[in-house]
Each structure stands twice: as C-alpha cells, then as structure tokens.
PDB file of C-alpha atoms in Angstrom:
ATOM      1  CA  MET J  26       0.000   0.000   0.000  1.00 86.00           C
ATOM      2  CA  LYS J  27       1.261   3.463  -0.873  1.00 93.00           C
ATOM      3  CA  ASN J  28       0.838   6.054   1.892  1.00 95.00           C
ATOM      4  CA  ILE J  29       0.329   9.634   0.760  1.00 96.00           C
ATOM      5  CA  CYS J  30       0.299  12.585   3.139  1.00 97.00           C
ATOM      6  CA  PHE J  31      -0.680  16.205   2.554  1.00 96.00           C
ATOM      7  CA  PHE J  32       0.788  18.779   4.936  1.00 95.00           C
ATOM      8  CA  ILE J  33      -1.196  21.975   5.389  1.00 93.00           C
ATOM      9  CA  GLY J  34      -1.400  24.826   7.903  1.00 89.00           C
ATOM     10  CA  SER J  35      -4.924  23.984   9.042  1.00 89.00           C
ATOM     11  CA  ILE J  36      -7.468  21.892   7.143  1.00 89.00           C
ATOM     12  CA  GLY J  37     -10.157  23.756   9.088  1.00 86.00           C
ATOM     13  CA  ASN J  38      -9.574  26.961   7.098  1.00 88.00           C
ATOM     14  CA  SER J  39     -11.796  27.856   4.138  1.00 88.00           C
ATOM     15  CA  GLY J  40      -9.082  28.853   1.662  1.00 89.00           C
ATOM     16  CA  GLY J  41      -8.190  27.574  -1.777  1.00 93.00           C
ATOM     17  CA  THR J  42      -5.283  25.431  -0.599  1.00 93.00           C
ATOM     18  CA  GLU J  43      -7.576  23.569   1.787  1.00 93.00           C
ATOM     19  CA  ARG J  44     -10.208  23.131  -0.926  1.00 95.00           C
ATOM     20  CA  VAL J  45      -7.739  21.745  -3.463  1.00 95.00           C
ATOM     21  CA  THR J  46      -6.188  19.447  -0.845  1.00 95.00           C
ATOM     22  CA  SER J  47      -9.646  18.089   0.001  1.00 95.00           C
ATOM     23  CA  ILE J  48     -10.520  17.476  -3.655  1.00 95.00           C
ATOM     24  CA  ILE J  49      -7.239  15.721  -4.493  1.00 96.00           C
ATOM     25  CA  ALA J  50      -7.258  13.635  -1.298  1.00 95.00           C
ATOM     26  CA  ASN J  51     -10.817  12.455  -1.980  1.00 95.00           C
ATOM     27  CA  GLN J  52      -9.948  11.531  -5.570  1.00 95.00           C
ATOM     28  CA  LEU J  53      -6.811   9.603  -4.627  1.00 94.00           C
ATOM     29  CA  LEU J  54      -8.944   7.188  -2.605  1.00 91.00           C
ATOM     30  CA  ASN J  55     -10.354   5.911  -5.915  1.00 90.00           C
ATOM     31  CA  ILE J  56      -6.955   4.421  -6.781  1.00 91.00           C
ATOM     32  CA  PRO J  57      -6.444   0.899  -5.417  1.00 92.00           C
ATOM     33  CA  ASN J  58      -3.769   0.426  -2.735  1.00 92.00           C
ATOM     34  CA  TYR J  59      -3.551   4.122  -1.829  1.00 92.00           C
ATOM     35  CA  SER J  60      -3.910   5.404   1.707  1.00 94.00           C
ATOM     36  CA  VAL J  61      -4.334   9.158   2.196  1.00 96.00           C
ATOM     37  CA  CYS J  62      -3.796  11.322   5.262  1.00 96.00           C
ATOM     38  CA  ILE J  63      -3.874  15.056   5.876  1.00 95.00           C
ATOM     39  CA  LEU J  64      -1.506  16.476   8.475  1.00 95.00           C
ATOM     40  CA  SER J  65      -2.228  19.980   9.749  1.00 92.00           C
ATOM     41  CA  LEU J  66       0.273  22.142  11.554  1.00 90.00           C
ATOM     42  CA  ASN J  67      -2.437  23.074  14.065  1.00 85.00           C
ATOM     43  CA  ASN J  68      -6.209  22.943  14.635  1.00 78.00           C
ATOM     44  CA  GLY J  69      -6.654  20.196  12.096  1.00 74.00           C
ATOM     45  CA  PHE J  70      -9.373  17.850  13.305  1.00 79.00           C
ATOM     46  CA  LYS J  71     -12.379  19.759  11.914  1.00 86.00           C
ATOM     47  CA  PRO J  72     -12.054  20.076   8.126  1.00 89.00           C
ATOM     48  CA  PHE J  73     -13.947  22.933   6.492  1.00 89.00           C
ATOM     49  CA  PHE J  74     -14.505  21.017   3.235  1.00 92.00           C
ATOM     50  CA  GLU J  75     -16.015  17.550   2.997  1.00 93.00           C
ATOM     51  CA  LEU J  76     -13.555  14.672   3.307  1.00 93.00           C
ATOM     52  CA  ASP J  77     -14.083  10.955   2.862  1.00 93.00           C
ATOM     53  CA  GLU J  78     -14.144   9.106   6.183  1.00 93.00           C
ATOM     54  CA  LYS J  79     -11.241   6.910   5.006  1.00 94.00           C
ATOM     55  CA  ILE J  80      -8.886   9.910   5.034  1.00 95.00           C
ATOM     56  CA  LYS J  81      -6.855  10.032   8.231  1.00 94.00           C
ATOM     57  CA  ILE J  82      -6.653  13.519   9.742  1.00 94.00           C
ATOM     58  CA  ASP J  83      -3.919  14.497  12.210  1.00 93.00           C
ATOM     59  CA  GLU J  84      -2.270  17.612  13.619  1.00 92.00           C
ATOM     60  CA  LEU J  85       1.216  18.335  14.909  1.00 91.00           C
ATOM     61  CA  PHE J  86       0.229  20.987  17.474  1.00 89.00           C
ATOM     62  CA  SER J  87      -3.118  21.512  19.186  1.00 85.00           C
ATOM     63  CA  GLY J  88      -2.962  25.325  19.082  1.00 83.00           C
ATOM     64  CA  LYS J  89      -1.181  28.111  17.238  1.00 85.00           C
ATOM     65  CA  VAL J  90       2.587  27.935  17.469  1.00 84.00           C
ATOM     66  CA  SER J  91       5.441  30.263  16.662  1.00 85.00           C
ATOM     67  CA  MET J  92       7.671  28.591  14.075  1.00 83.00           C
ATOM     68  CA  LYS J  93      10.500  30.864  15.204  1.00 87.00           C
ATOM     69  CA  LYS J  94      10.362  29.432  18.719  1.00 91.00           C
ATOM     70  CA  ASN J  95       9.261  25.868  17.864  1.00 88.00           C
ATOM     71  CA  PHE J  96      11.163  25.083  14.669  1.00 92.00           C
ATOM     72  CA  LEU J  97      13.221  22.250  16.152  1.00 93.00           C
ATOM     73  CA  SER J  98      10.138  20.740  17.814  1.00 91.00           C
ATOM     74  CA  PHE J  99       8.294  20.998  14.479  1.00 92.00           C
ATOM     75  CA  ILE J 100      11.048  19.150  12.609  1.00 94.00           C
ATOM     76  CA  ILE J 101      11.219  16.400  15.239  1.00 95.00           C
ATOM     77  CA  LYS J 102       7.440  15.879  15.308  1.00 94.00           C
ATOM     78  CA  LEU J 103       7.192  15.909  11.517  1.00 94.00           C
ATOM     79  CA  ARG J 104       9.966  13.337  11.157  1.00 95.00           C
ATOM     80  CA  GLN J 105       8.412  11.083  13.801  1.00 96.00           C
ATOM     81  CA  TYR J 106       5.033  11.285  12.065  1.00 95.00           C
ATOM     82  CA  VAL J 107       6.469  10.366   8.664  1.00 96.00           C
ATOM     83  CA  LYS J 108       8.399   7.419  10.084  1.00 96.00           C
ATOM     84  CA  LYS J 109       5.545   6.149  12.280  1.00 96.00           C
ATOM     85  CA  ASN J 110       2.990   6.269   9.442  1.00 95.00           C
ATOM     86  CA  LYS J 111       5.428   4.991   6.771  1.00 96.00           C
ATOM     87  CA  ILE J 112       4.669   7.867   4.407  1.00 96.00           C
ATOM     88  CA  ASN J 113       5.825   7.221   0.822  1.00 95.00           C
ATOM     89  CA  THR J 114       4.809  10.537  -0.723  1.00 95.00           C
ATOM     90  CA  PHE J 115       4.616  13.814   1.172  1.00 94.00           C
ATOM     91  CA  PHE J 116       3.003  16.932  -0.304  1.00 94.00           C
ATOM     92  CA  ILE J 117       3.683  20.345   1.213  1.00 88.00           C
TER      93      ILE J 117
END
C-alpha cells in the first residue's frame, strides 16, 4: 500500500489550498492500494470542506505555534510522524 500525506497549515480553514487538498485527497482514494492522510500544523481535526471518512486527519500541534520558537520541535514531530505512518509521498 502506498501512503500519501498532505501537509497543510490547518485543514479547518476555508481557503483555496484547503479546498484543493480536500478534492485531491478524496480523488486519490479511488486508486487501489492508496492510503491518504492530511496532516495539519495546528487545529486540524475539523475540516472545512467535505472529506471521505477513510482519510486520516492528524495535527502536529493543538494550538497556534510560533515557528520561530518551535522550529526544532516541528522538525522532530514531523519526522516522527512520517516514520511512524510509513509515508511514501509527502506533499507540502
């Protein structure tokens, strides 16, 4: 199975990036042997646009974070997530 992950600021926002991510993620589920997840930097458990229930939704931080102060923590958490979930393709 190929694991695909989309990384986005917050899937709960109503912008174009979130809309396009939702559309592409939903369409990729139609391909056999593909698993799709969406990883938000923060506040990512309530998507604004409709997502298939098979799409795994996660977040790195529960609230807003300063990347200036938390850059090292961000890198560590992101790396752990990719390794733990065996991500093959990662979209930023």
